[in-house]
XYZ file of C-alpha atoms in Angstrom:
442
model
C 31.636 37.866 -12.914
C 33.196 40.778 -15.214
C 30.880 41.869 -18.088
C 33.032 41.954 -21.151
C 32.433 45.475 -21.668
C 34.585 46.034 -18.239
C 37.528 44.769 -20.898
C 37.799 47.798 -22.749
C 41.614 48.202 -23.142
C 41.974 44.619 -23.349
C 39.659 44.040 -26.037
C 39.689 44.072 -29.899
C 37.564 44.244 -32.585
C 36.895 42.112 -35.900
C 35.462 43.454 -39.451
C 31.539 43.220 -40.012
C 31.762 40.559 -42.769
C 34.118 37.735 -41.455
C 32.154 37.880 -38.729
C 28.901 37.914 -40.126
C 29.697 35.184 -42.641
C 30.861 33.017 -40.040
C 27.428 33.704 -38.555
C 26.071 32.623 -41.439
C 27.949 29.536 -42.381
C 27.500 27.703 -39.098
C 23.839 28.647 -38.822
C 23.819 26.574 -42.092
C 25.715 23.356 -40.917
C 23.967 23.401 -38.027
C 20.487 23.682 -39.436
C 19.410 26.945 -37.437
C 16.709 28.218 -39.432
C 16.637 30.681 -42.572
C 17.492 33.473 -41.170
C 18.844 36.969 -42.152
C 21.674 38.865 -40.457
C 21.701 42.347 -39.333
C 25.348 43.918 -39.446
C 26.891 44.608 -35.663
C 30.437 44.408 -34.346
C 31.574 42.531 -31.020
C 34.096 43.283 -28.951
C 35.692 40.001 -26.826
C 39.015 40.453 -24.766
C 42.156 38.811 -25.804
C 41.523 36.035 -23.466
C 37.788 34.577 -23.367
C 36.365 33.361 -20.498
C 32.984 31.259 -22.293
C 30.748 32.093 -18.947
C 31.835 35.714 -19.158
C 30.645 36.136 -22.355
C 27.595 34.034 -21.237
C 27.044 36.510 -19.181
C 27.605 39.189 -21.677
C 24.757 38.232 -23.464
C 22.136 37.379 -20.905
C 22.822 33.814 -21.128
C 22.713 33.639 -17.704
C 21.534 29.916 -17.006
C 24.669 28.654 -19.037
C 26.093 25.850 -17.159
C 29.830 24.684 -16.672
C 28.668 21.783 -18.992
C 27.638 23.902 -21.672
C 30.585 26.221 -21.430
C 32.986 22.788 -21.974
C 30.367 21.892 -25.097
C 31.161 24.937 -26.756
C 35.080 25.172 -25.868
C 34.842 20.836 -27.764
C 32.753 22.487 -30.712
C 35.485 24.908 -31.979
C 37.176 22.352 -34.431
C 33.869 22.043 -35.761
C 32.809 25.341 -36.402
C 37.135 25.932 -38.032
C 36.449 22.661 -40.518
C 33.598 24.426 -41.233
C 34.352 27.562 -41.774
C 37.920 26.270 -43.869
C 35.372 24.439 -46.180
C 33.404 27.284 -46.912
C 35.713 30.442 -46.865
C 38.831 29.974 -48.449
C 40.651 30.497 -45.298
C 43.627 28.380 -43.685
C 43.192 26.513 -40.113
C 46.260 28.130 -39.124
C 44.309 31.847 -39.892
C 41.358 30.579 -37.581
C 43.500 29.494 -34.781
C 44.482 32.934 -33.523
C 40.335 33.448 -33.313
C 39.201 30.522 -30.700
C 37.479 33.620 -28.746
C 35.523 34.622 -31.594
C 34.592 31.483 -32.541
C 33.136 30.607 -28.967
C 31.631 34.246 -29.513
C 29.357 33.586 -32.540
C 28.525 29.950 -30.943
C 27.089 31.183 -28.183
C 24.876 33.861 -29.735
C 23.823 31.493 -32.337
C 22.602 29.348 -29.847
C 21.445 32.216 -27.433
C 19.458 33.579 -30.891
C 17.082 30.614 -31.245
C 15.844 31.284 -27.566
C 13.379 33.683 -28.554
C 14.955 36.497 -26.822
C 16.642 39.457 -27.481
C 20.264 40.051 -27.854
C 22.411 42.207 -25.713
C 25.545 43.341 -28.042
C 27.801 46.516 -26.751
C 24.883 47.518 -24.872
C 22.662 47.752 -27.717
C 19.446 45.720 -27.776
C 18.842 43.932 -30.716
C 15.457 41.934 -31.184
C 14.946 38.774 -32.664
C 11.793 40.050 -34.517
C 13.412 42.866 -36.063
C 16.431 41.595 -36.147
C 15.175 38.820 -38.888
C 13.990 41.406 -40.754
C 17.309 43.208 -41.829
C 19.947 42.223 -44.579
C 23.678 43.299 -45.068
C 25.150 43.215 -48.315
C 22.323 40.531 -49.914
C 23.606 37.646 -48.193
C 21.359 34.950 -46.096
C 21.188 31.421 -44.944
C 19.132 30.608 -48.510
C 21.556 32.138 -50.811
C 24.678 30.242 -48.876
C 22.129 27.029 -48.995
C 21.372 27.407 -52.579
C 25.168 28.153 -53.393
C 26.509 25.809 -51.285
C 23.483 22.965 -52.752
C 24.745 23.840 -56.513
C 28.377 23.515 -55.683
C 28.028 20.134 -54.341
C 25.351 18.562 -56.452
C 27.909 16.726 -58.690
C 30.256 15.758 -55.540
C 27.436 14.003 -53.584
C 29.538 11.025 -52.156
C 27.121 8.003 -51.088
C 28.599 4.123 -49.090
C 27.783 1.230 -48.873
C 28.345 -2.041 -46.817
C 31.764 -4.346 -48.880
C 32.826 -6.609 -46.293
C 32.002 -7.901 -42.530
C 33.382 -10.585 -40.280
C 33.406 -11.451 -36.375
C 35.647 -13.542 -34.271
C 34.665 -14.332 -30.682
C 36.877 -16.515 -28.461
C 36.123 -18.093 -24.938
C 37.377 -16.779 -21.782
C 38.870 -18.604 -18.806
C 38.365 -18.733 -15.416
C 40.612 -17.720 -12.134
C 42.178 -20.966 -12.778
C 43.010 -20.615 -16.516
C 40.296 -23.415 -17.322
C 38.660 -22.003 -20.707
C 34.898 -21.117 -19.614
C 31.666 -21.164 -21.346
C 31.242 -18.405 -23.836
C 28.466 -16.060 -22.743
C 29.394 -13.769 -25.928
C 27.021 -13.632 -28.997
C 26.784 -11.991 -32.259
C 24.520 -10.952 -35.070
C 25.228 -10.663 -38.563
C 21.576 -9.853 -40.185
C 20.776 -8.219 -44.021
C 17.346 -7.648 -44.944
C 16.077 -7.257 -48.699
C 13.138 -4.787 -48.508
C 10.594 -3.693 -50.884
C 12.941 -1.216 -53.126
C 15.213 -4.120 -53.719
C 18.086 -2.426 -51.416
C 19.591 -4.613 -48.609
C 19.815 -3.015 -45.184
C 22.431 -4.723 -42.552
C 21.959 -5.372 -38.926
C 25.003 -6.310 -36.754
C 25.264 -6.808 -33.377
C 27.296 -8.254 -30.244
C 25.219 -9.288 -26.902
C 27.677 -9.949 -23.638
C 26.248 -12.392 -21.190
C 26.414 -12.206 -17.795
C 26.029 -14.111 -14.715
C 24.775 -17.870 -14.404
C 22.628 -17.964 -17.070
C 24.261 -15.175 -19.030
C 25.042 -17.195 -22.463
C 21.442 -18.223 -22.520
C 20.161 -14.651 -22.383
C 22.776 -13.110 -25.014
C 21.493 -16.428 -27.300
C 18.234 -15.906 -26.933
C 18.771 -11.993 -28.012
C 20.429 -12.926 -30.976
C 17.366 -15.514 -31.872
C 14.894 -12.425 -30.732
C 16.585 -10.059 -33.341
C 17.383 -12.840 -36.058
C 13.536 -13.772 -36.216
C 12.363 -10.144 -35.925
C 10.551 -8.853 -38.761
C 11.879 -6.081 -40.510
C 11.163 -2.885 -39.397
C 11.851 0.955 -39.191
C 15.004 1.504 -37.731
C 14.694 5.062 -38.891
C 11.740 5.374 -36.028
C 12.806 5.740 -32.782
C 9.482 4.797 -31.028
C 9.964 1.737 -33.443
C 13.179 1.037 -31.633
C 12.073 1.545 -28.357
C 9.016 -0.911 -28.843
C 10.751 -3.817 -30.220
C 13.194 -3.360 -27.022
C 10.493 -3.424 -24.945
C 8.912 -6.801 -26.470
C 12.795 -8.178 -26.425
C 13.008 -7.050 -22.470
C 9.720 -8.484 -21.745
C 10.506 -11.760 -24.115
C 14.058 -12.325 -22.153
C 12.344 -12.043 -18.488
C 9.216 -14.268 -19.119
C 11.041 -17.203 -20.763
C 10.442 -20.400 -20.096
C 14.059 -21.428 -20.633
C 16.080 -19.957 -18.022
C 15.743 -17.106 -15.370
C 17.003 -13.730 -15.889
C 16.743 -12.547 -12.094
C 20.109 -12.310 -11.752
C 21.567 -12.662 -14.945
C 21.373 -10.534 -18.464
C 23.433 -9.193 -21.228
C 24.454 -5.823 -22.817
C 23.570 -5.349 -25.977
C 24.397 -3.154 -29.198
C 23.438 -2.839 -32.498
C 24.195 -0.984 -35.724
C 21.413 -0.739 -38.366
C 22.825 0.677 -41.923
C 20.671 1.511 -45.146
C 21.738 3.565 -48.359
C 21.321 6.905 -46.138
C 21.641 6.318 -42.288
C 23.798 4.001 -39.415
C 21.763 3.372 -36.510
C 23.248 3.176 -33.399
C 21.172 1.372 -30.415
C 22.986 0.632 -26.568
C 22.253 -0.960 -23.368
C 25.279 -1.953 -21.619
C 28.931 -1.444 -21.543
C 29.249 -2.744 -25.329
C 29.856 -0.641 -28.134
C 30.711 0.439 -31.118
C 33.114 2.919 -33.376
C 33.313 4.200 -36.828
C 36.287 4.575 -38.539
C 36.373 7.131 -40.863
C 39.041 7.618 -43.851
C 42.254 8.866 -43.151
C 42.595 12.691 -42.915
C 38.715 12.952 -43.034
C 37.739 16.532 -41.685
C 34.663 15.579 -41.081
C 33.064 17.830 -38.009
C 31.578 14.105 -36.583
C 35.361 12.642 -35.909
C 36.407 13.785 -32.557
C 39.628 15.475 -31.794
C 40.785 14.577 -35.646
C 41.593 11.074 -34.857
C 39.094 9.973 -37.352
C 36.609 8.118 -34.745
C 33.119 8.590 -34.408
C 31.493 6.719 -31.366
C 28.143 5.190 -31.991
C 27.798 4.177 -28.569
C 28.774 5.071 -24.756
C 29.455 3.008 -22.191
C 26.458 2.889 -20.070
C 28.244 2.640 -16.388
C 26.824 3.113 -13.081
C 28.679 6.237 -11.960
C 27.607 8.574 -14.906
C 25.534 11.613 -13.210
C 22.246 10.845 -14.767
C 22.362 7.294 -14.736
C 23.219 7.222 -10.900
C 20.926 9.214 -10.017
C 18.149 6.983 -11.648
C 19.650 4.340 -9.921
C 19.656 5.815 -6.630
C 15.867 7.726 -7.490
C 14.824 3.814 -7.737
C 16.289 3.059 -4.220
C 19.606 1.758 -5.522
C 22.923 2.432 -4.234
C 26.389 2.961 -6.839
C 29.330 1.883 -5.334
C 32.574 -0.133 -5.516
C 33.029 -3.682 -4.293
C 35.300 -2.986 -0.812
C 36.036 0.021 -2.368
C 37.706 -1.784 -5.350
C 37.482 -2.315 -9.258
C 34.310 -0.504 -10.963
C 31.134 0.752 -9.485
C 28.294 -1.407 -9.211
C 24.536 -1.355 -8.709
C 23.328 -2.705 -5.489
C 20.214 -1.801 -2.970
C 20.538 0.493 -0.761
C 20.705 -1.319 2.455
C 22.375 -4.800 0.948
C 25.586 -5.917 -0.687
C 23.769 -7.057 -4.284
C 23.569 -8.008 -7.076
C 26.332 -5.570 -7.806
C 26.045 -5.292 -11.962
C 28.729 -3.118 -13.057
C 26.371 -1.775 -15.489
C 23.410 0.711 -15.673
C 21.600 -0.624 -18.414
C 21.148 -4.581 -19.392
C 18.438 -6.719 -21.139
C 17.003 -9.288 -18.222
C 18.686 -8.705 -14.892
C 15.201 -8.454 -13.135
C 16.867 -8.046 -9.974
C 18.896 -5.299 -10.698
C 16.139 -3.670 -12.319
C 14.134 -2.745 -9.069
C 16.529 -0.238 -8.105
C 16.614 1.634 -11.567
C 19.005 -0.197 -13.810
C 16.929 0.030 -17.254
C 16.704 -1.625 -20.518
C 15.778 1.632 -22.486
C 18.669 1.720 -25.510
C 20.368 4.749 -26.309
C 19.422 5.650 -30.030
C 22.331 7.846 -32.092
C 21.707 8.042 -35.901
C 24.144 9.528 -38.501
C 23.630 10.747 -42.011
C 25.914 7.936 -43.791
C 26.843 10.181 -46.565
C 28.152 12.798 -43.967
C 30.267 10.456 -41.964
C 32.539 8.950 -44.871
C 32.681 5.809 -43.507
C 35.674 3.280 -43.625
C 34.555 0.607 -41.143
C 32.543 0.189 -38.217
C 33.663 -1.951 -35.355
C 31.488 -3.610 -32.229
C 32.717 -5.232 -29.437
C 32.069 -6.944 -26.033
C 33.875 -5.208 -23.027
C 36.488 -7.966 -23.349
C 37.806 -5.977 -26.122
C 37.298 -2.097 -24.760
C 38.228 -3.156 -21.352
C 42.102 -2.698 -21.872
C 42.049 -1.437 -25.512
C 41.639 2.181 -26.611
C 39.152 3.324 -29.507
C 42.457 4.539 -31.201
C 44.429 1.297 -30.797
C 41.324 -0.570 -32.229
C 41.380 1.881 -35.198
C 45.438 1.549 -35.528
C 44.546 -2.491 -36.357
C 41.672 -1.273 -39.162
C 43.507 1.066 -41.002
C 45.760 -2.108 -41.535
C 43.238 -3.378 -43.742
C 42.229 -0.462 -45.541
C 43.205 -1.551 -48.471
C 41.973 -5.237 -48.913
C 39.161 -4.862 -46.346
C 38.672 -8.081 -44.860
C 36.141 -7.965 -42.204
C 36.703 -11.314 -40.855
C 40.625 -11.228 -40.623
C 40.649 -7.419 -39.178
C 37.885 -8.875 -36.606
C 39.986 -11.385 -35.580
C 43.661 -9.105 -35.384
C 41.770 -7.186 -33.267
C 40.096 -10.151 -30.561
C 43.458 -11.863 -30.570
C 45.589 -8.227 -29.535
C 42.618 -7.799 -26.675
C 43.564 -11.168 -25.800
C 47.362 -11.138 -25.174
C 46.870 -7.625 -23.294
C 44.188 -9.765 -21.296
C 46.993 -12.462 -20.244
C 49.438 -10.058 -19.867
C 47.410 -8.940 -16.644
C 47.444 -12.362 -15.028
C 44.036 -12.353 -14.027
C 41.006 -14.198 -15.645
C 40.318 -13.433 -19.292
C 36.578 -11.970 -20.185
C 35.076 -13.467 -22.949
C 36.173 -11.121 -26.293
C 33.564 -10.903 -29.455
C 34.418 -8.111 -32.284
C 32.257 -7.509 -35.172
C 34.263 -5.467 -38.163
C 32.302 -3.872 -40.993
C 33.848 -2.370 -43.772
C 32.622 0.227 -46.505
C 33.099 1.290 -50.445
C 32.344 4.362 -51.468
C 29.531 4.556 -54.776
């Protein structure tokens, strides 16, 4: 690998202070520490090569994964640094490579090791110690705190619905419905009413008797901290271990996904296990750095399939095997030596079976500051819905109602569209359960 200083001819440089406020403004937004800046110059070549300039500064261990983390970050780090400076996106999009410059020794910065910038040394002791021209994180804090104090925007919950509708079978015979759905709001202490919604897909024999019994499990749960994530992860653990000891029915070869979105005055909780899941829709043109690719979608959830790296090899660490069914349709789990049970999921509630060989029932926790999100609506679905419809064609039915915000009506636009895609394929039709929450701002 070429050092960037090898790029001499090639290379340019940019004036102290745009750089050294943009060193300062994301260190803000991304909550870096209080730190103060000493003045330096970088020089980059025309064309950046993110593991070059790795490289450059002794971040040596960088891997291909972080280098394609930075390279998504950039429209993050422009929205931010429009906001804050005055200047136009279209100024900040002949500067990608110095963007993905400052990223990467703001990160490398917080390492607790020194800086390597045109082949001077530069300290992180002493270089915390020096000042340019009186700025620092607190005085762009305390500026930025005063500016905004009167333009604090806050959200909360208007309007939610669901629909859910039946599948059918091979033969077009309408099936039981192993779909359920929670619609929960709690009054606490302060008087403020927090909302719990959620959608639990069944699967296998007994499937609609686990996703039921989920939905009873959370309905009858006492309230609490949602904020907490060893909170969360207990009252899983009690719901896991309440699904596979029932006296009811037997979860040893059948379970359900689940997903659920908690939302107070100043958070939306986000907890997975399965292939559910759910969006947020933010307003239209909403810069917000959360919204991905400025389509104005935030995902709460991801899919949790077999065939994603770290969830395979879990699966495989537990003496499982991921692989497709005759080498068709989506990977399953299965033992190693034997053709099942073949869940084409890595994480369920009940599904004991599947469970030896590392298929887990440990939710994935994501929690946004709601005042930072600018919420319109929130959707959750059932794979019957995700399966052949994107997150954008899902959002292209909510902004329909963006006006009159009727949760139950947008819910049900959007199960009966998943639907005539669904028979459109000519195969059997999953069972399809959407949950639509919409949002006022206060």
């Amino acid at each position: 690998m070429i050092p960037l200083s090898a790029h001499k001819n090639s290379g340019r440089r940019y004036d102290t202070f745009p750089l050294l406020h943009l060193f300062l403004v994301l260190q803000f937004y991304f909550q870096w520490g209080d730190i103060h800046i000493h003045e330096f110059m970088v020089q980059i070549p025309g064309k950046i090569d993110v593991k070059a300039v790795a490289n450059y500064i002794r971040l040596s261990e960088v891997t291909q994964e972080d280098a394609d983390t930075i390279e998504t970050i950039i429209p993050v780090a422009k929205a931010i640094i429009c906001k804050n400076t005055g200047l136009k996106k279209d100024e900040l999009d002949k500067h990608d490579d110095l963007i993905i410059v400052v990223l990467l020794l703001c990160q490398h910065m917080f390492d607790n090791r020194s800086l390597i910038v045109d082949n001077t040394n530069i300290n992180k002791e002493n270089y915390m110690n020096k000042m340019t021209r009186g700025y620092s994180l607190e005085n762009i804090h305390n500026r930025n705190n005063r500016n905004n104090m009167n333009y604090k925007k806050s959200y909360k919950v208007l309007d939610y619905g669901y629909y859910t509708m039946a599948g059918t079978n091979a033969y077009f015979v309408t099936k039981t419905n192993q779909d359920s759905y929670l619609i929960k709001a709690d009054k606490i202490n302060s008087g403020e009413i927090e909302y719990t919604f959620g959608v639990f897909d069944g699967h296998g024999l007994q499937g609609h008797f686990v996703s039921q019994a989920i939905k009873q499990f959370f309905t009858n749960c006492s309230y609490f901290d949602f904020t907490t994530q060893p909170m969360i992860l207990s009252v899983f653990s009690s719901l896991s271990s309440n699904i596979n000891n029932s006296k009811y029915f037997d979860s040893l070869d059948s379970g359900s996904t689940v997903i659920l979105v908690h939302i107070n005055s100043k958070k939306i909780v986000a907890m997975n296990c399965g292939d559910s899941r759910a969006i947020l829709i933010t307003k239209r043109n909403n810069s917000n750095y959360l919204s991905r690719r400025n389509n104005n979608i935030v995902e709460l959830s991801r899919d949790h399939k077999p065939d994603i790296p770290e969830e395979k090899l879990r699966i495989e660490r537990s003496g499982g095997r991921v692989d497709k069914m005759y080498g068709m349709g989506p990977y399953r789990v299965w033992f190693k030596n034997e053709d099942y049970p073949g869940l084409a999921m890595s994480r369920s509630i009940g599904d004991r079976l599947a469970h030896r060989v590392g298929v887990s029932d440990i939710p994935e926790i994501k929690m946004f500051n709601i005042e930072e999100i600018t919420p319109l609506a929130i959707v959750l679905a059932s794979d019957g819905v995700w399966e052949f419809m994107s997150n954008e064609e899902v959002s292209d039915i909510v902004y329909r109602f963006e006006d009159n915000k009727d949760g139950s009506t947008c819910a049900k636009k959007i199960v009966e569209r998943a639907r005539q895609v669904w028979e459109n394929t000519g195969y059997a039709i999953d069972d399809i359960t959407c949950v639509v929450v919409f949002f006022k701002e206060i």
